[in-house]
Coordinates of C-alpha atoms (C1' of nucleotides) and ligand atoms in Angstrom, one line a residue:
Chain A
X1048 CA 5.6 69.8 -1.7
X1049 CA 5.6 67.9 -4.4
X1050 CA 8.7 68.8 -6.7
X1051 CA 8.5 69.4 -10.7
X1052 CA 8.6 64.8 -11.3
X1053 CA 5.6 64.8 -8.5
X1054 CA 3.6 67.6 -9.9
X1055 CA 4.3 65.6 -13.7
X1056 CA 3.3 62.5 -12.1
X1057 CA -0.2 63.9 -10.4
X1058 CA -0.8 65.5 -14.1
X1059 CA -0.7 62.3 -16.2
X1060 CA -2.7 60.7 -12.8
X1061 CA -5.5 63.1 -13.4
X1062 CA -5.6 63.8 -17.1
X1063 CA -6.9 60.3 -17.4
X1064 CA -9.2 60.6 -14.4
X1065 CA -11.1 64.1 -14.9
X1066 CA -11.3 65.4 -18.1
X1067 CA -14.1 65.9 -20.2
X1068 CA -16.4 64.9 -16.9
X1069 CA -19.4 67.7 -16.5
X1070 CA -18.7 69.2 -13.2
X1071 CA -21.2 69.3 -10.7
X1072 CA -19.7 71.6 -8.3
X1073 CA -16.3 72.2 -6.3
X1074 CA -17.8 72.3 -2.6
X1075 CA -14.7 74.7 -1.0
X1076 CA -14.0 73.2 2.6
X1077 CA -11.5 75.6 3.9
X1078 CA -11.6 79.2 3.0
X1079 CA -8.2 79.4 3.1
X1080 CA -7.4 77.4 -0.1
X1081 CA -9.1 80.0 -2.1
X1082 CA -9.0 83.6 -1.3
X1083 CA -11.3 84.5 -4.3
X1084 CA -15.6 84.8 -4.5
X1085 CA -17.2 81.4 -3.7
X1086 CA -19.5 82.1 -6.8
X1087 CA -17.0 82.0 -9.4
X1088 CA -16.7 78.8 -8.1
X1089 CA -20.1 77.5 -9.1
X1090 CA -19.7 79.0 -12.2
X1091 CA -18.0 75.7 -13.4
X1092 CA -21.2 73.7 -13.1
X1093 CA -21.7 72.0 -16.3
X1094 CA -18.6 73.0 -17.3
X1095 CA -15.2 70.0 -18.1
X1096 CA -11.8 70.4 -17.4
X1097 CA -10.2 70.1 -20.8
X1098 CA -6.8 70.3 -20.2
X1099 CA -4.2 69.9 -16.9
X1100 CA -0.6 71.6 -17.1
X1101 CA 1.9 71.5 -15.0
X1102 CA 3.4 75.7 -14.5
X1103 CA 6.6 74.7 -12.3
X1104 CA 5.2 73.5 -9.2
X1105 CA 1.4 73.9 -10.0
X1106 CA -1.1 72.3 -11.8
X1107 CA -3.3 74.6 -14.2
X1108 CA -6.8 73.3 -15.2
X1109 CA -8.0 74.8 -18.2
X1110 CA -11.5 74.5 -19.0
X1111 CA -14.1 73.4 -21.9
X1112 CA -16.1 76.8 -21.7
X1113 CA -15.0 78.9 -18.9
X1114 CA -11.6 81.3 -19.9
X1115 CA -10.5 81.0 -16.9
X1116 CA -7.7 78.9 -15.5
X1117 CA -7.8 77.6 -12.4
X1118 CA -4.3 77.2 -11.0
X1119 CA -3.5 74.4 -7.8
X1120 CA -0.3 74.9 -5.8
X1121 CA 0.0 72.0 -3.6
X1122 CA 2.9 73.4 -1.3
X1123 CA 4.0 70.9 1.0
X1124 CA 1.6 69.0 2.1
X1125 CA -1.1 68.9 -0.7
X1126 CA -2.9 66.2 -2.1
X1127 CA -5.4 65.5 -4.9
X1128 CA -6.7 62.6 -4.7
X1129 CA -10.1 60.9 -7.1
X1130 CA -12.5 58.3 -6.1
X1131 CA -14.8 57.0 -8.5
X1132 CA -17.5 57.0 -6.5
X1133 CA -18.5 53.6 -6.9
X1134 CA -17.0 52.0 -4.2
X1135 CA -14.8 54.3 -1.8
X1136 CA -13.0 51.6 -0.2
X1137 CA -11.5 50.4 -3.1
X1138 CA -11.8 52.2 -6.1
X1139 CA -10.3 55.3 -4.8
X1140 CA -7.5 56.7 -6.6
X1141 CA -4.1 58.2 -5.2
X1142 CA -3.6 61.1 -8.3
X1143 CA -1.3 62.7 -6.3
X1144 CA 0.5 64.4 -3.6
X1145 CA 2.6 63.1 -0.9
X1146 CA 1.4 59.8 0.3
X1147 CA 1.8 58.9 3.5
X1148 CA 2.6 55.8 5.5
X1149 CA -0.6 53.4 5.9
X1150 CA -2.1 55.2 3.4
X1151 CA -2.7 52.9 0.7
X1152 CA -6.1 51.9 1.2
X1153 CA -7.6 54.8 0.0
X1154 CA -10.6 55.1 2.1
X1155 CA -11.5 58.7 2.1
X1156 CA -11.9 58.8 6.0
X1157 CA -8.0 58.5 6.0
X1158 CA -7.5 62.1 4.6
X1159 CA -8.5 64.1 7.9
X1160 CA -7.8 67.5 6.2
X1161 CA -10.1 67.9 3.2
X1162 CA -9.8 71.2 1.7
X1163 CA -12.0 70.8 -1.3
X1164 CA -13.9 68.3 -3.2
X1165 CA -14.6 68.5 -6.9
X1166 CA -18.1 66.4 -7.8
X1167 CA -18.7 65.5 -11.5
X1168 CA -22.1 64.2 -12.3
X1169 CA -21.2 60.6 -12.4
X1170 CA -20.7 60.7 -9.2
X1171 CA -17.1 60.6 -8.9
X1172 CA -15.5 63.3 -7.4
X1173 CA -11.9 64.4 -7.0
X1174 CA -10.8 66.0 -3.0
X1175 CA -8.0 68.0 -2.1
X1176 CA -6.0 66.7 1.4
X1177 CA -3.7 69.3 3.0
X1178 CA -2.5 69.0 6.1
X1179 CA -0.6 72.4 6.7
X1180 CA -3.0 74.4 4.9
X1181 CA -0.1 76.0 2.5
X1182 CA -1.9 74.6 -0.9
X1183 CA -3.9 77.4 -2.8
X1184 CA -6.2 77.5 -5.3
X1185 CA -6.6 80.7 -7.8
X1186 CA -8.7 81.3 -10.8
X1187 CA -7.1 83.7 -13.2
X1188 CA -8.5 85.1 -16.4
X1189 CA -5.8 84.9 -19.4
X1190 CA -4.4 88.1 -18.3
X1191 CA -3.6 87.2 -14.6
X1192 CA -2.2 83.7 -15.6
X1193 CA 0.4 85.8 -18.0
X1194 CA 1.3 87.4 -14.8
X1195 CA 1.7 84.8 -13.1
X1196 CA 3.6 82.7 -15.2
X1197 CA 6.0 85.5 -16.5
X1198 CA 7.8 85.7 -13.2
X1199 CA 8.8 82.2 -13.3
X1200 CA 12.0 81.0 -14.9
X1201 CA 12.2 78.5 -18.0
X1202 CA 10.7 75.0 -17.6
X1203 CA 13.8 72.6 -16.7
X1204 CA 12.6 70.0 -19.2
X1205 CA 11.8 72.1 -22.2
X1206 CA 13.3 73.3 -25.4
X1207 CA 13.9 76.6 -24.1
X1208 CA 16.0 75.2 -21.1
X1209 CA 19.3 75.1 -23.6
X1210 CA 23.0 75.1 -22.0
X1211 CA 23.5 78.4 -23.5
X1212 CA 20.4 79.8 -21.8
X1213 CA 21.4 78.2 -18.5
X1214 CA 24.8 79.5 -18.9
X1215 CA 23.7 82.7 -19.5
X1216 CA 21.2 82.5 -16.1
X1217 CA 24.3 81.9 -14.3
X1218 CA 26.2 84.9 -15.3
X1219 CA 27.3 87.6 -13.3
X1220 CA 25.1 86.3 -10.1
X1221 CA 27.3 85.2 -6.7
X1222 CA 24.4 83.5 -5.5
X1223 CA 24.7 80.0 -3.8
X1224 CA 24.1 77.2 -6.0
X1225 CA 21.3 75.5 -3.9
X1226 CA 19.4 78.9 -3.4
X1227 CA 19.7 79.3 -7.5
X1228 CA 18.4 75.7 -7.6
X1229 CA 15.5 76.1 -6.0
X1230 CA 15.0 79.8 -6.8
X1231 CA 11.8 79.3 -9.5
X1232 CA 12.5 82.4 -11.3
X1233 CA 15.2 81.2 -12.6
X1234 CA 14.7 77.5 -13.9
X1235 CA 10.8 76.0 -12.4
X1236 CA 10.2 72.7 -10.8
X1237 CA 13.3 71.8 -8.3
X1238 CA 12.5 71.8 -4.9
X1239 CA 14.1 70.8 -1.6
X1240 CA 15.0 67.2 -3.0
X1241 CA 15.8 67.7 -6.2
X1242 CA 18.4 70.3 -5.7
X1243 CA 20.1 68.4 -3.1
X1244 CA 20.2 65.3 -5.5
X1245 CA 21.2 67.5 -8.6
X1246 CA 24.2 68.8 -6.6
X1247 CA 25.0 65.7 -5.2
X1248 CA 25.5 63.5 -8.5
X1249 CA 27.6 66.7 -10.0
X1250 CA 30.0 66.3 -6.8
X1251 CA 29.3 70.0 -6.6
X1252 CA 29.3 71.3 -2.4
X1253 CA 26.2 72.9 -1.6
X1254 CA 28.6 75.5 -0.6
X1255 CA 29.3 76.9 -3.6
X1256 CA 28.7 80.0 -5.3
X1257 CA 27.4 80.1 -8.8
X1258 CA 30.3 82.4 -9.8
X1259 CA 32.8 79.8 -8.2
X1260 CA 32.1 77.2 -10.9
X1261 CA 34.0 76.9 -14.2
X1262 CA 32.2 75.4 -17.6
X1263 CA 32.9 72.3 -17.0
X1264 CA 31.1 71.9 -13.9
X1265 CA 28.1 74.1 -15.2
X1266 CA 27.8 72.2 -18.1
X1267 CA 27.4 68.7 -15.6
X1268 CA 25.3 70.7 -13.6
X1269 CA 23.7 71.1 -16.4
X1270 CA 23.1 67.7 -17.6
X1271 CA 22.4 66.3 -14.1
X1272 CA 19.4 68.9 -13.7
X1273 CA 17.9 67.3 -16.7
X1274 CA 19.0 63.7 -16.1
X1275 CA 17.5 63.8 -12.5
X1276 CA 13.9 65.1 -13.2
X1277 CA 13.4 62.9 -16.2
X1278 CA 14.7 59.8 -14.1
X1279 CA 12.3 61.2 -11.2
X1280 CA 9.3 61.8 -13.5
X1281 CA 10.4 58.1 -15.3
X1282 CA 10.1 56.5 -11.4
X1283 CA 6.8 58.5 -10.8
X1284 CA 8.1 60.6 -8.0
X1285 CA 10.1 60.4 -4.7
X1286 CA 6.9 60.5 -2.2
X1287 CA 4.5 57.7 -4.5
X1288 CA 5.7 54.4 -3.1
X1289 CA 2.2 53.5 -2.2
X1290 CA 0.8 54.9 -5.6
X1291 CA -0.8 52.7 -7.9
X1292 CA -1.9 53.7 -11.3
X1293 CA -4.6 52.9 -13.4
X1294 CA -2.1 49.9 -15.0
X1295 CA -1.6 48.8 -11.4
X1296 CA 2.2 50.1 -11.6
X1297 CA 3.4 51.5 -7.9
X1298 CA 6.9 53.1 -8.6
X1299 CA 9.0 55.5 -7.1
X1300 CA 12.1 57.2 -6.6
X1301 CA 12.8 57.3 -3.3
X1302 CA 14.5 54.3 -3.1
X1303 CA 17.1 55.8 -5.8
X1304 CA 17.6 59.1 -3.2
X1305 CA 21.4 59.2 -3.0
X1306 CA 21.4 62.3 -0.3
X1307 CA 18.2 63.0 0.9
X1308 CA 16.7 62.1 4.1
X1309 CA 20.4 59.8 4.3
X1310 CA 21.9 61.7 7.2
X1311 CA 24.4 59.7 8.9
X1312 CA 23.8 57.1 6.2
X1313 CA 27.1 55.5 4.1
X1314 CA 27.1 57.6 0.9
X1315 CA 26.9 55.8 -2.0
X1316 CA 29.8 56.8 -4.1
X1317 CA 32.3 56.6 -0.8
X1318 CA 33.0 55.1 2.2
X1319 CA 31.7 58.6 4.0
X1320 CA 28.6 59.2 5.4
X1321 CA 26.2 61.3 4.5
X1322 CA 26.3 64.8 6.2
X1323 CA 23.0 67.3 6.7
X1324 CA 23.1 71.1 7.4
X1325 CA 21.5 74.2 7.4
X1326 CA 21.4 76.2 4.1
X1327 CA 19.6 78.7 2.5
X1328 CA 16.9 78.0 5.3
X1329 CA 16.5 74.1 3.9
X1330 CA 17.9 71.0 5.4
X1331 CA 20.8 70.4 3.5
X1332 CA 22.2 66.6 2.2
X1333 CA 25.4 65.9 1.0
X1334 CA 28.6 64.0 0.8
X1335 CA 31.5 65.8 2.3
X1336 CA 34.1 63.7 0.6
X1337 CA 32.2 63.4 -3.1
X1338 CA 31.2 67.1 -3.3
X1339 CA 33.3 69.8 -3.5
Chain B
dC55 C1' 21.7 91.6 -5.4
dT56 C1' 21.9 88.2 -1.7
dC57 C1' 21.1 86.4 2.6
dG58 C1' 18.8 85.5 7.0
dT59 C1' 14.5 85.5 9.5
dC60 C1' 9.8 85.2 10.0
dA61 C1' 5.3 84.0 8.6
dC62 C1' 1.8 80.9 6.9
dC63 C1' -0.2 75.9 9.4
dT64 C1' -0.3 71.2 11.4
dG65 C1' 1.6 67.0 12.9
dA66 C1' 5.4 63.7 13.9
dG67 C1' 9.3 62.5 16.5
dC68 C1' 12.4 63.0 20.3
dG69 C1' 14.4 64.0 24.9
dC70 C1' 13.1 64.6 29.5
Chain C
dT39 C1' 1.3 60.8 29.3
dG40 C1' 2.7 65.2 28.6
dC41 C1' 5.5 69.2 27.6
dG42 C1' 8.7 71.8 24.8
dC43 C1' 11.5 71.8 21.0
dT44 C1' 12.8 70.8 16.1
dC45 C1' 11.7 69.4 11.8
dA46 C1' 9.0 68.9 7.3
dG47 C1' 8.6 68.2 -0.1
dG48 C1' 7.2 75.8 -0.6
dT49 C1' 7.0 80.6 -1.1
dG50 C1' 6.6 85.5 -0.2
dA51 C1' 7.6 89.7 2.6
dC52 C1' 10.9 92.3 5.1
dG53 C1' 15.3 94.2 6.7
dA54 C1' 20.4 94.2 7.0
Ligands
ZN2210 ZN1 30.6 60.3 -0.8

DNA sequence: CTCGTCACCTGAGCGC
DNA sequence: TGCGCTCAGGTGACGA
């Protein structure tokens, strides 16, 4: 899936793409995406998106007249891509998601798993691509959304993420650092990558317990959480090298991956290579020598 | 509480 | 070519 810096980077993407556009209708391709009655969907005609979020991992549409938010979770494979409809081979737009090799010439017949397809009356139209089938898309009244967002932990990159709070998150708890990391009800938005870069540039093992570290090393634990996203969000994303924006700016992160997808590779602090194991149920990346 | 395993799905890559 | 196996950016349920 996208990670919290992908998810940021399909947000902006959009929110200059689709807002404020009367909807004509979302046409639902897969039933699986959304679990809810097809008629709420076609509720939204004539209605505009006013407003994308990003809720951890998730995108949340709020809307002109409906109350309703409609939450996206683009899992692993998920992509949201917008064409203008003027000319598909060309004009189409890469707003987000993983792109994959050969994909830059966004002609739609590339994306071979459409899920769902968003028409605004100008003719241009927004799809959602998911391979695996693992994306969903739920629309909550105010009440459900609470719900939903009150079981996840604080956003990495705001206010409320202080070192005080995060020092306080870590307290008492013997759980491994990487399953903390990428636990989302603790702090949102790091996924497989991002934890395993996050530890890697605090020289922290994946090993380690939460309980095993001392101040110091929470505090650049800490600071590297924050450090890594914004530098992520900053490049646009690890998975957007064929992106191109609406300035013409392709940019992306994966060519600063220190750990990552490396195995075997010469780590770039030492003369060691990079190592990869199982943990917590994720391939794991890391520098024997550089983190202990 | 914390961990491991499985499930949800599909496709890519690799060894044979 | 094809088969079988492992792996993949996420998350939730279940049992030890
Ligand atoms: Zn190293």
């Amino acid at each position: 899936m996208p990670e919290l810096p992908e998810v940021e980077t399909i947000r902006n993407g959009l929110s200059r793409f689709v807002l404020f556009k009367e909807i004509k209708k979302l046409v639902l391709l897969d039933t699986n995406l959304f679990k809810g009655a097809e008629n709420d969907l076609l509720k939204l005609r004539k209605d505009e998106f006013s407003q994308i979020d990003r809720l951890g991992k998730a995108l949340v549409f709020s809307f002109k007249k409906s109350e309703k938010k409609m939450i996206i979770h683009l899992k692993m494979t998920g992509q949201l891509v917008y064409f203008s409809g003027k000319n598909l081979k060309e004009q189409a737009m890469l707003a987000g998601g993983h792109s994959e090799k050969g994909q830059n010439n966004l002609d739609i017949s590339k994306f071979k798993h459409l899920r769902l397809r968003i028409e605004f009356f100008d003719n241009s139209f927004l799809i959602l691509n998911d391979t695996r089938r693992f994306a969903y898309l739920k629309l909550l009244n105010i009440k459900e959304f609470e719900e939903v967002s009150g079981k996840l932990g604080v956003e990495p990159l705001s206010k409320g993420f202080s070192l005080s709070y995060f020092l306080k998150i870590l307290e008492k708890r013997k759980k491994n650092i990487k399953a903390f990391l990428l636990d989302q009800s603790f702090v949102v938005g790091m996924g497989n990558i991002y934890a395993d870069e996050i530890l890697f540039a605090s020289k922290l093992s994946p090993f380690r317990s939460v309980d095993s570290l001392d101040l110091k090393q929470k505090k650049v634990l800490y600071n590297n959480i924050k450090k890594i996203l914004k530098l992520a969000i900053k490049k646009r994303g690890t998975t957007f090298s064929d992106y191109v924006d609406a300035d013409g700016k392709s940019g992306n992160f994966s060519s600063v991956l220190k750990v990552y997808g490396r195995k075997g590779q010469k780590c770039r602090s030492c003369n060691g290579l990079v190592g990869k194991t199982k943990l917590v149920g994720r391939g794991t990346h890391y520098c024997p020598k550089c983190q202990n």
